[in-house]
JSON list of N, CA, C and O in Angstrom, two decimals:
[
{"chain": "A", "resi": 1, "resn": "UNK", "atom": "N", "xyz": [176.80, -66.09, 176.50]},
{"chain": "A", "resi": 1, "resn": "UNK", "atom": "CA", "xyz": [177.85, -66.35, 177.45]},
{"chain": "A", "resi": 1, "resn": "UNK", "atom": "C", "xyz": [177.73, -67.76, 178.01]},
{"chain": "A", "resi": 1, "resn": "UNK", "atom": "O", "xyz": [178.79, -68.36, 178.21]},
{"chain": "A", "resi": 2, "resn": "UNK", "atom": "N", "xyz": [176.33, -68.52, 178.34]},
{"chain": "A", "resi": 2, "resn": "UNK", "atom": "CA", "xyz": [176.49, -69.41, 178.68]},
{"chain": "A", "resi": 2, "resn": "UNK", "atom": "C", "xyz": [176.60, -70.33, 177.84]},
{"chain": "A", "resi": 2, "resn": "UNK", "atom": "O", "xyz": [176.21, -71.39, 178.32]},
{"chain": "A", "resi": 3, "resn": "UNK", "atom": "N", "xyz": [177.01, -70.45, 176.64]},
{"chain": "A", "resi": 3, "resn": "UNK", "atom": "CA", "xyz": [177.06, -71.55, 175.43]},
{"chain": "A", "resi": 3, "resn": "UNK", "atom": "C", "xyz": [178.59, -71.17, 175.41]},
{"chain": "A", "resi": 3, "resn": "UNK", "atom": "O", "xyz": [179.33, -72.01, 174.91]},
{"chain": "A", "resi": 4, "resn": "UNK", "atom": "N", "xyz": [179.33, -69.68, 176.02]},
{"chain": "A", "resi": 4, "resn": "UNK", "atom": "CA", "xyz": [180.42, -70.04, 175.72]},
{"chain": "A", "resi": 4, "resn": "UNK", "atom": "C", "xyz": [181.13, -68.84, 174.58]},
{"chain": "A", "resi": 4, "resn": "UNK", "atom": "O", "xyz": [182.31, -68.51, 174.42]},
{"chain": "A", "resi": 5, "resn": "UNK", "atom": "N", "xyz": [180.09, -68.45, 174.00]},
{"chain": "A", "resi": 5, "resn": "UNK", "atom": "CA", "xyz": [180.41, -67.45, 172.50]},
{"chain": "A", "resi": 5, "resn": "UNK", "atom": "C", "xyz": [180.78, -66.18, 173.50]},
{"chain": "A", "resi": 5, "resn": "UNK", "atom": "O", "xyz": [180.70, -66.11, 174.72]},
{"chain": "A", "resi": 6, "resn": "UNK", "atom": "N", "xyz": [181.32, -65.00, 172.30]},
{"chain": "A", "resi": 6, "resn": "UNK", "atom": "CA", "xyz": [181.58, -63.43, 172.43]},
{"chain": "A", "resi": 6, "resn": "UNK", "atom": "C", "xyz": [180.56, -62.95, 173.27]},
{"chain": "A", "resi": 6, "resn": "UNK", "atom": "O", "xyz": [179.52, -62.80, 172.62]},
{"chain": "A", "resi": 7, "resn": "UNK", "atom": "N", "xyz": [180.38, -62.50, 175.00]},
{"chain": "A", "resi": 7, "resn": "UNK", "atom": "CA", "xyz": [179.23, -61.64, 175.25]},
{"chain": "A", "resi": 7, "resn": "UNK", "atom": "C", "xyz": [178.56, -60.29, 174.71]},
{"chain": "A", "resi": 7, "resn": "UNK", "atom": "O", "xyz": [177.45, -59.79, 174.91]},
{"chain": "A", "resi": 8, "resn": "UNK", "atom": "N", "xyz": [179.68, -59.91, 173.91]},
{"chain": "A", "resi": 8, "resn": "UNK", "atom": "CA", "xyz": [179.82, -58.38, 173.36]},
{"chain": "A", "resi": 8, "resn": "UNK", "atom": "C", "xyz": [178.84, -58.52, 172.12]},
{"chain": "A", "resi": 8, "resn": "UNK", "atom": "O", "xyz": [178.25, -57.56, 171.63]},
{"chain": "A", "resi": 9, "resn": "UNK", "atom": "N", "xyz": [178.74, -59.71, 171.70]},
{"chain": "A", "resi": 9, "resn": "UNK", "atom": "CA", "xyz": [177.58, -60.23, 170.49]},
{"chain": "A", "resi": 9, "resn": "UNK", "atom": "C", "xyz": [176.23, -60.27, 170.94]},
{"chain": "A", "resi": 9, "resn": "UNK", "atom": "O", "xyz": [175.39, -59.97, 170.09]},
{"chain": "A", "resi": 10, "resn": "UNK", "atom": "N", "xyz": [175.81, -60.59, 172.12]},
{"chain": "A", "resi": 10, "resn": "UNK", "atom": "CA", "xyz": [174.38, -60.62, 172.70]},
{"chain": "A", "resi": 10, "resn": "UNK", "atom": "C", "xyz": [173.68, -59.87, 172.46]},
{"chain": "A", "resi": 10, "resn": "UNK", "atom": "O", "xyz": [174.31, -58.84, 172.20]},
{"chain": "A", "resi": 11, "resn": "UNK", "atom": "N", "xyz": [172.35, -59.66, 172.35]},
{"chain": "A", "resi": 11, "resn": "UNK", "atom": "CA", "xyz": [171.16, -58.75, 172.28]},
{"chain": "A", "resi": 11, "resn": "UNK", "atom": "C", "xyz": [171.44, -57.94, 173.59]},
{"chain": "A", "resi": 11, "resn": "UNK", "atom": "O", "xyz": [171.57, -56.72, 173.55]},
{"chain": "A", "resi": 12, "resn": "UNK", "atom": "N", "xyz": [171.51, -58.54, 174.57]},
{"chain": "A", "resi": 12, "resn": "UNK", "atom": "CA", "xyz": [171.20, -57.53, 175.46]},
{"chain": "A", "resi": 12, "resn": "UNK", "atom": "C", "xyz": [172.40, -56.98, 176.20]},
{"chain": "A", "resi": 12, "resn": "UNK", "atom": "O", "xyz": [172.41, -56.73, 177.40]},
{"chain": "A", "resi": 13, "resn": "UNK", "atom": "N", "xyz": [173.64, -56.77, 175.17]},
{"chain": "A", "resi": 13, "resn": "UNK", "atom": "CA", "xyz": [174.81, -56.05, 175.57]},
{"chain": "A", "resi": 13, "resn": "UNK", "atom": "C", "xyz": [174.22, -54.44, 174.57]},
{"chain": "A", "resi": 13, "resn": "UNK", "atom": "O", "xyz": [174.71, -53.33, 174.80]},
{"chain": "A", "resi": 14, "resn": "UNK", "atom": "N", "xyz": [173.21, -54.66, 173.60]},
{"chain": "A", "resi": 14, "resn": "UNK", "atom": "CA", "xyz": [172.87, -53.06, 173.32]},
{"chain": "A", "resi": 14, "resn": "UNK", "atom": "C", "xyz": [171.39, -52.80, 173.83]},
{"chain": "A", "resi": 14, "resn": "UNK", "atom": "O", "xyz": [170.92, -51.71, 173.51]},
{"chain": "A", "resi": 15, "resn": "UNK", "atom": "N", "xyz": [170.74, -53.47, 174.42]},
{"chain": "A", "resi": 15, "resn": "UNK", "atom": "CA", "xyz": [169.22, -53.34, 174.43]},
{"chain": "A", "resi": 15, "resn": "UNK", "atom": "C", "xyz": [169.32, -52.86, 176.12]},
{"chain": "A", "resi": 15, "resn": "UNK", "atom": "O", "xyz": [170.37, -53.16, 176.69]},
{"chain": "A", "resi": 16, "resn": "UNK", "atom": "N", "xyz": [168.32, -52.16, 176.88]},
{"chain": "A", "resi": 16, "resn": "UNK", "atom": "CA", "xyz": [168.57, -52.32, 178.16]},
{"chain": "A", "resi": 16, "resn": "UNK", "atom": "C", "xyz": [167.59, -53.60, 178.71]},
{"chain": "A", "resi": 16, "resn": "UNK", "atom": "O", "xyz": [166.86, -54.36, 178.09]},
{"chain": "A", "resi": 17, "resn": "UNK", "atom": "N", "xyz": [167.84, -53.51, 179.88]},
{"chain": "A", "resi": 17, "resn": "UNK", "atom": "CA", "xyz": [167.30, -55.19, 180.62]},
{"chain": "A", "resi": 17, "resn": "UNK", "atom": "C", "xyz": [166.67, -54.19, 181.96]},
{"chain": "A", "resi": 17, "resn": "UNK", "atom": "O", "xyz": [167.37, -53.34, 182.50]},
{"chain": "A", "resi": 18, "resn": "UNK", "atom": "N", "xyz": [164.97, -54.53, 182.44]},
{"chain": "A", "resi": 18, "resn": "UNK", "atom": "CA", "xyz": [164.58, -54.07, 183.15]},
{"chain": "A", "resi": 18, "resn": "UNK", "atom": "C", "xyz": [165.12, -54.28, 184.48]},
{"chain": "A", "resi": 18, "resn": "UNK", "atom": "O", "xyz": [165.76, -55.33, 184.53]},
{"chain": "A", "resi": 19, "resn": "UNK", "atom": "N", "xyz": [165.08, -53.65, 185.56]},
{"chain": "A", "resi": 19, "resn": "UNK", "atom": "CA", "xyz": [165.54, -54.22, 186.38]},
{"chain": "A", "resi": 19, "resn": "UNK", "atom": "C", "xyz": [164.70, -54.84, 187.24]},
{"chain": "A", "resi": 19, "resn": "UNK", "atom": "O", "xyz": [165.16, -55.50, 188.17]},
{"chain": "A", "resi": 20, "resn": "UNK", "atom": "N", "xyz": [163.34, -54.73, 187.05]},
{"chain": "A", "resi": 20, "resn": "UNK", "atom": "CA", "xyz": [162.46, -55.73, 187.77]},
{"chain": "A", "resi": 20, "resn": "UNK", "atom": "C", "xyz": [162.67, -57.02, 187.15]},
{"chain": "A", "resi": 20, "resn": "UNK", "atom": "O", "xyz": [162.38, -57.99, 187.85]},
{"chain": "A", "resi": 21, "resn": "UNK", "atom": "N", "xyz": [163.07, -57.22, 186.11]},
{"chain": "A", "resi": 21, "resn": "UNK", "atom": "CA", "xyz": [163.38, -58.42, 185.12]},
{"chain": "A", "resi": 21, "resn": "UNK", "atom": "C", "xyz": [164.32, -59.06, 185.92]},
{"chain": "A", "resi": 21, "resn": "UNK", "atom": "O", "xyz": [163.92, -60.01, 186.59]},
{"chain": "A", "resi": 22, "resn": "UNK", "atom": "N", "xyz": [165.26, -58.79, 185.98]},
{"chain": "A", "resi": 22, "resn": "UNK", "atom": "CA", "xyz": [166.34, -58.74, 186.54]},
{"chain": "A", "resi": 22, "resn": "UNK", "atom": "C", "xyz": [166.41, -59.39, 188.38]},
{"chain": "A", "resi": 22, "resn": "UNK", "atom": "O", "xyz": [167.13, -60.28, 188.85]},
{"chain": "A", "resi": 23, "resn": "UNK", "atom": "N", "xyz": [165.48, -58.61, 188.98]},
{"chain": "A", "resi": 23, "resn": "UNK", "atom": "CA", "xyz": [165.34, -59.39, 190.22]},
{"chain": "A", "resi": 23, "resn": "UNK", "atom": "C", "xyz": [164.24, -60.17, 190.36]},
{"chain": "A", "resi": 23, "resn": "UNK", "atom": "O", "xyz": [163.94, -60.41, 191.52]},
{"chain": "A", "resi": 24, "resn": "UNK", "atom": "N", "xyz": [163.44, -60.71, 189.37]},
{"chain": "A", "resi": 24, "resn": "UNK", "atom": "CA", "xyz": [162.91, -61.77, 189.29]},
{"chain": "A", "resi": 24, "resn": "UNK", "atom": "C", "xyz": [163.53, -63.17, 188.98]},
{"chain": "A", "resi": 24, "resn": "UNK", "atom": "O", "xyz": [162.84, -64.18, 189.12]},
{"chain": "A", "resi": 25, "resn": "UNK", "atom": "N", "xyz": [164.74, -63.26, 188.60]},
{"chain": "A", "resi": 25, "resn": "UNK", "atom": "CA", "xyz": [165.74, -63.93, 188.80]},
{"chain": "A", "resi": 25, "resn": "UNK", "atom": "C", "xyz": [166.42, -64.42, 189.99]},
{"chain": "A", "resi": 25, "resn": "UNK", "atom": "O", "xyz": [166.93, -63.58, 190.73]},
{"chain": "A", "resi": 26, "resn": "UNK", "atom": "N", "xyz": [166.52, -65.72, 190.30]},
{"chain": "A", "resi": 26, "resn": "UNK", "atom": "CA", "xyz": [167.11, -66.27, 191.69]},
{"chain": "A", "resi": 26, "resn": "UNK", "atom": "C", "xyz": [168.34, -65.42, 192.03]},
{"chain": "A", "resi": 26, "resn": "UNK", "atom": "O", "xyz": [169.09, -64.95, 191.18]},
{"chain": "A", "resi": 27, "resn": "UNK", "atom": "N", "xyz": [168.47, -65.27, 193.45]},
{"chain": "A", "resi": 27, "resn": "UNK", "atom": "CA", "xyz": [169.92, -64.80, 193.59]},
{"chain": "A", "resi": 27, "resn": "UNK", "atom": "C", "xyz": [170.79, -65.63, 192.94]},
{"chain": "A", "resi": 27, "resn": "UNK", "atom": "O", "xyz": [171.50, -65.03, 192.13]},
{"chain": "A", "resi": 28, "resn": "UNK", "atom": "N", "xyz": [170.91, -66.42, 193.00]},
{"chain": "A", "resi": 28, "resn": "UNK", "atom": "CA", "xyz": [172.19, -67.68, 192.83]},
{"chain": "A", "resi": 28, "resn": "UNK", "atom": "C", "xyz": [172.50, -67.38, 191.32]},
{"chain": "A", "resi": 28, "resn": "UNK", "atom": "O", "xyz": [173.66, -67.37, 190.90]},
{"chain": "A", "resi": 29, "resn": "UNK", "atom": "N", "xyz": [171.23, -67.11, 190.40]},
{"chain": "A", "resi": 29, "resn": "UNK", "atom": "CA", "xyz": [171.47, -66.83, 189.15]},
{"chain": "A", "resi": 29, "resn": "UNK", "atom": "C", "xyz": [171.96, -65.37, 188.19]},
{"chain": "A", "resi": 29, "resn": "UNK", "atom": "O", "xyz": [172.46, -65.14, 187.10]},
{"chain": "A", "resi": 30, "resn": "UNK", "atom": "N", "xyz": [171.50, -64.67, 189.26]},
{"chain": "A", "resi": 30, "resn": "UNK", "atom": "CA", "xyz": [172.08, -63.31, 189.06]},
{"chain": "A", "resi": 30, "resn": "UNK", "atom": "C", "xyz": [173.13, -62.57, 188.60]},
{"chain": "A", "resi": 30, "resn": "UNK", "atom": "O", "xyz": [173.88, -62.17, 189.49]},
{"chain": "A", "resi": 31, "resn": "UNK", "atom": "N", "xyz": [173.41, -62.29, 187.54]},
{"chain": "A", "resi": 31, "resn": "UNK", "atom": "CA", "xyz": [175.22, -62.02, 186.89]},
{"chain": "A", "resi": 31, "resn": "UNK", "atom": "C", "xyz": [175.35, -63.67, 186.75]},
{"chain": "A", "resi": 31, "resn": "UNK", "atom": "O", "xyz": [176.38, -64.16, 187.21]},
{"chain": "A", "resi": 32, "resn": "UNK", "atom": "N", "xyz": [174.83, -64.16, 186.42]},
{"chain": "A", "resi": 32, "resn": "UNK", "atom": "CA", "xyz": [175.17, -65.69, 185.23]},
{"chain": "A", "resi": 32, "resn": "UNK", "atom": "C", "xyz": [174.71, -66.00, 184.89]},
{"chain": "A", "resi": 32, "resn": "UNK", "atom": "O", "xyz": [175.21, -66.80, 184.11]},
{"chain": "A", "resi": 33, "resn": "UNK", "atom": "N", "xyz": [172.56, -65.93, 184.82]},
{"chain": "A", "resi": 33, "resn": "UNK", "atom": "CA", "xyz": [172.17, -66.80, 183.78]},
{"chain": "A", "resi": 33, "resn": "UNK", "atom": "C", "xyz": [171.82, -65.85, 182.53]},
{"chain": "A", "resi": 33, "resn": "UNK", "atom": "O", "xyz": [171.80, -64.63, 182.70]},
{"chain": "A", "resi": 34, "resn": "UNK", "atom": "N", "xyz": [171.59, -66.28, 181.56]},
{"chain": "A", "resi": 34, "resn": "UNK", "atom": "CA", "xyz": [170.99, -65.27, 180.64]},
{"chain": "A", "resi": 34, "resn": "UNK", "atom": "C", "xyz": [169.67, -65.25, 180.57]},
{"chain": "A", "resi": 34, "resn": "UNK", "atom": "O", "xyz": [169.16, -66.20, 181.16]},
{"chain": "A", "resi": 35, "resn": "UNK", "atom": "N", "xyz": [168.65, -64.24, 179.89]},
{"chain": "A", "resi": 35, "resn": "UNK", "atom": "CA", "xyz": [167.91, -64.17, 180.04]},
{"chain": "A", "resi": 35, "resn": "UNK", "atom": "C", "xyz": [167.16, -63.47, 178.44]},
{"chain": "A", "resi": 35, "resn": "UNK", "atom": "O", "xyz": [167.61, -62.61, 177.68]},
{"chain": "A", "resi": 36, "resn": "UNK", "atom": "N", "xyz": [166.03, -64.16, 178.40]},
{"chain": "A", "resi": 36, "resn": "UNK", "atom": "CA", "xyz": [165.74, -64.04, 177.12]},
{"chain": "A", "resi": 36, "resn": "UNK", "atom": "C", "xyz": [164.78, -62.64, 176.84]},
{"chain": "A", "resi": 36, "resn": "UNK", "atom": "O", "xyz": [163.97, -62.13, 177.61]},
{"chain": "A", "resi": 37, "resn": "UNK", "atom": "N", "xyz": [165.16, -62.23, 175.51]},
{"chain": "A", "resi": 37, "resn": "UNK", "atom": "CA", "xyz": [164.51, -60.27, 175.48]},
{"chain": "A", "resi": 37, "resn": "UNK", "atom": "C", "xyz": [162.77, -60.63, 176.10]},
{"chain": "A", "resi": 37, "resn": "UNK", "atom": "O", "xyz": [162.33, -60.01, 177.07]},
{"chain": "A", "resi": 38, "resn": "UNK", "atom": "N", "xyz": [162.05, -61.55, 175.48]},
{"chain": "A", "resi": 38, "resn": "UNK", "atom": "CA", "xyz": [160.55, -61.42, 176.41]},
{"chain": "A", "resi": 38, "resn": "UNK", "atom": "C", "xyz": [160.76, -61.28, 177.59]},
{"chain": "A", "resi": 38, "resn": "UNK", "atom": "O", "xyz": [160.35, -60.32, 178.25]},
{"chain": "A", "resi": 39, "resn": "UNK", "atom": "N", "xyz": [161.66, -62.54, 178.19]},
{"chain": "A", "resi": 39, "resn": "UNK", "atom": "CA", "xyz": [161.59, -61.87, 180.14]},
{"chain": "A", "resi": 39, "resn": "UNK", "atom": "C", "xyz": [162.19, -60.98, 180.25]},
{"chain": "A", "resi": 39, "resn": "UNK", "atom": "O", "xyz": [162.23, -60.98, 181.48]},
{"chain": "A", "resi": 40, "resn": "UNK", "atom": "N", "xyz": [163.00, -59.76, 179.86]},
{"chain": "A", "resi": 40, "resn": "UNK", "atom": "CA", "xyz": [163.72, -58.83, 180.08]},
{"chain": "A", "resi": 40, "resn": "UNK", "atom": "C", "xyz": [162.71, -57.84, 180.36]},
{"chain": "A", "resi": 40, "resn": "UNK", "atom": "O", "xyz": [162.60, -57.45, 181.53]},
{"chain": "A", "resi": 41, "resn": "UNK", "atom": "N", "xyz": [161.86, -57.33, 179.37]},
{"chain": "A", "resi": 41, "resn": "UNK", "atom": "CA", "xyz": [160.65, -56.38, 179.80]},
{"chain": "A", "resi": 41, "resn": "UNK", "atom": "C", "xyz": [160.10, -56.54, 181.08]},
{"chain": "A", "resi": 41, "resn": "UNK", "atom": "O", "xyz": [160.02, -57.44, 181.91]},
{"chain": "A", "resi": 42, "resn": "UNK", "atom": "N", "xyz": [159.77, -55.41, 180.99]},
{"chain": "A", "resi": 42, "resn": "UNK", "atom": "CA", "xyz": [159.08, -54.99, 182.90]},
{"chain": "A", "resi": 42, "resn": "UNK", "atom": "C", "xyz": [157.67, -55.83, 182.32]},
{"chain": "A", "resi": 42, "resn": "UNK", "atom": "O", "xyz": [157.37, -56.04, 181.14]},
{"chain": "A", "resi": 43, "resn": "UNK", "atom": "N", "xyz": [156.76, -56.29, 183.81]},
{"chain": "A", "resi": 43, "resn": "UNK", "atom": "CA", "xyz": [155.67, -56.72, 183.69]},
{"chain": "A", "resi": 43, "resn": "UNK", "atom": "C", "xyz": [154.82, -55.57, 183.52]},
{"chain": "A", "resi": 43, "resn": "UNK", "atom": "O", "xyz": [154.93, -54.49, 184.09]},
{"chain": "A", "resi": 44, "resn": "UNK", "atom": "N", "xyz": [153.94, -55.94, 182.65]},
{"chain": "A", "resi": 44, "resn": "UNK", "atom": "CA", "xyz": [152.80, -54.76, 182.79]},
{"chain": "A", "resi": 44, "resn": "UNK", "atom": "C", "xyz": [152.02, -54.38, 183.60]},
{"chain": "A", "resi": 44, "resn": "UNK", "atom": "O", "xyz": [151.34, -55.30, 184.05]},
{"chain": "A", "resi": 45, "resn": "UNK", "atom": "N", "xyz": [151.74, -53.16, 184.12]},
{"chain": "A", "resi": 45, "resn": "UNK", "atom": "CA", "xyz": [150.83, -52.29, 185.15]},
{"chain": "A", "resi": 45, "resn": "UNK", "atom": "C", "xyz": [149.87, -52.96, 184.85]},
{"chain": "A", "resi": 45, "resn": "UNK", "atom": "O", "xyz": [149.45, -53.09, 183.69]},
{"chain": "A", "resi": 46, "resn": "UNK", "atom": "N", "xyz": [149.37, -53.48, 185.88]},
{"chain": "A", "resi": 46, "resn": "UNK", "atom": "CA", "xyz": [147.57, -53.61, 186.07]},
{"chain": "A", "resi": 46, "resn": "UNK", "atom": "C", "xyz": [146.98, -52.59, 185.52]},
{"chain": "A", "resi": 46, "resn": "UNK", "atom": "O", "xyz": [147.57, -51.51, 185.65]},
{"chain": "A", "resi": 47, "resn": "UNK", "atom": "N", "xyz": [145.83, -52.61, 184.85]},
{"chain": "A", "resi": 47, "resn": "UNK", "atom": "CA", "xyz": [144.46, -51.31, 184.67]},
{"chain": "A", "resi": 47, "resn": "UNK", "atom": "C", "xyz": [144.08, -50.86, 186.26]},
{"chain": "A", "resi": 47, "resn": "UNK", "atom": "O", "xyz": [143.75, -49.71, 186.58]},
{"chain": "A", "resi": 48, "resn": "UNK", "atom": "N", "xyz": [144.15, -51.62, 186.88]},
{"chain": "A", "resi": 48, "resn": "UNK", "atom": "CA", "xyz": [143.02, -51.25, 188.13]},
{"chain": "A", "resi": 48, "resn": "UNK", "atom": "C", "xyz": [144.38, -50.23, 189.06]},
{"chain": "A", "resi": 48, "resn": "UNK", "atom": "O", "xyz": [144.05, -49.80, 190.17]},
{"chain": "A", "resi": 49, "resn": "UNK", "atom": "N", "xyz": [145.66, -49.97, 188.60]},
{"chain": "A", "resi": 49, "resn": "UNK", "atom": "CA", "xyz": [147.00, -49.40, 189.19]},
{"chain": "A", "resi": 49, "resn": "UNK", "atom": "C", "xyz": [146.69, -48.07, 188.76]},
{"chain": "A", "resi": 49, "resn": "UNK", "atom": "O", "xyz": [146.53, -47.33, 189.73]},
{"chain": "A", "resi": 50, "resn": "UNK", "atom": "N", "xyz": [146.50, -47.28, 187.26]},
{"chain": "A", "resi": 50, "resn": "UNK", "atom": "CA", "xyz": [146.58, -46.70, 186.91]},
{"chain": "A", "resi": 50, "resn": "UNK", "atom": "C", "xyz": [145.04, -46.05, 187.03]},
{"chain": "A", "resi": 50, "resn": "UNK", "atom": "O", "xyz": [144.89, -45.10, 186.26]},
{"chain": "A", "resi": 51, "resn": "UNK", "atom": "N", "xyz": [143.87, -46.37, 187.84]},
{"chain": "A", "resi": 51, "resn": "UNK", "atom": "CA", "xyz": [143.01, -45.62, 188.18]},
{"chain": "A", "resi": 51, "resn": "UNK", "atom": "C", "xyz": [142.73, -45.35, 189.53]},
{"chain": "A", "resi": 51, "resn": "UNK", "atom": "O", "xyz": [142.68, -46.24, 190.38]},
{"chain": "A", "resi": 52, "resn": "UNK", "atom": "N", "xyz": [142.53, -44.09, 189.78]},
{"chain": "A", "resi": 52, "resn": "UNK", "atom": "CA", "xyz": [142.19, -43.48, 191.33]},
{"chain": "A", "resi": 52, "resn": "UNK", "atom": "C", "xyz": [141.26, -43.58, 191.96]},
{"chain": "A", "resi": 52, "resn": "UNK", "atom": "O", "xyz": [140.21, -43.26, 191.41]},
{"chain": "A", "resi": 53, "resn": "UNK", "atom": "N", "xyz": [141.21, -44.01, 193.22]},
{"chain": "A", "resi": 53, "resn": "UNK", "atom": "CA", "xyz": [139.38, -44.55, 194.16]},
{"chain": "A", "resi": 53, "resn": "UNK", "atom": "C", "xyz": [138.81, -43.38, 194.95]},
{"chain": "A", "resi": 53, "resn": "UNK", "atom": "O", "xyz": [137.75, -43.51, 195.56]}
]
């Protein structure tokens, strides 16, 4: 979209887009910039998240 082409052609008009991805993004940029499939994934859980003290 931002070069201008078909949005309906994009990767991530069939893929979903995390939404932590998503608000790691400036407001200002939000619903306009694109964003590439690596930053789209959620960040990964810490090890030290997924064990109990």
């Amino acid at each position: 979209m931002a070069d201008g082409k078909n949005p309906a052609q994009c990767w991530c008009m069939s893929t979903p887009v995390s939404q932590a991805a998503l608000q790691r993004l400036p407001q200002a940029q939000r619903g306009q910039a694109c964003i590439c499939p690596q930053c789209a994934r959620p960040l990964p859980v810490p090890e030290q998240a997924h064990q109990s003290i």
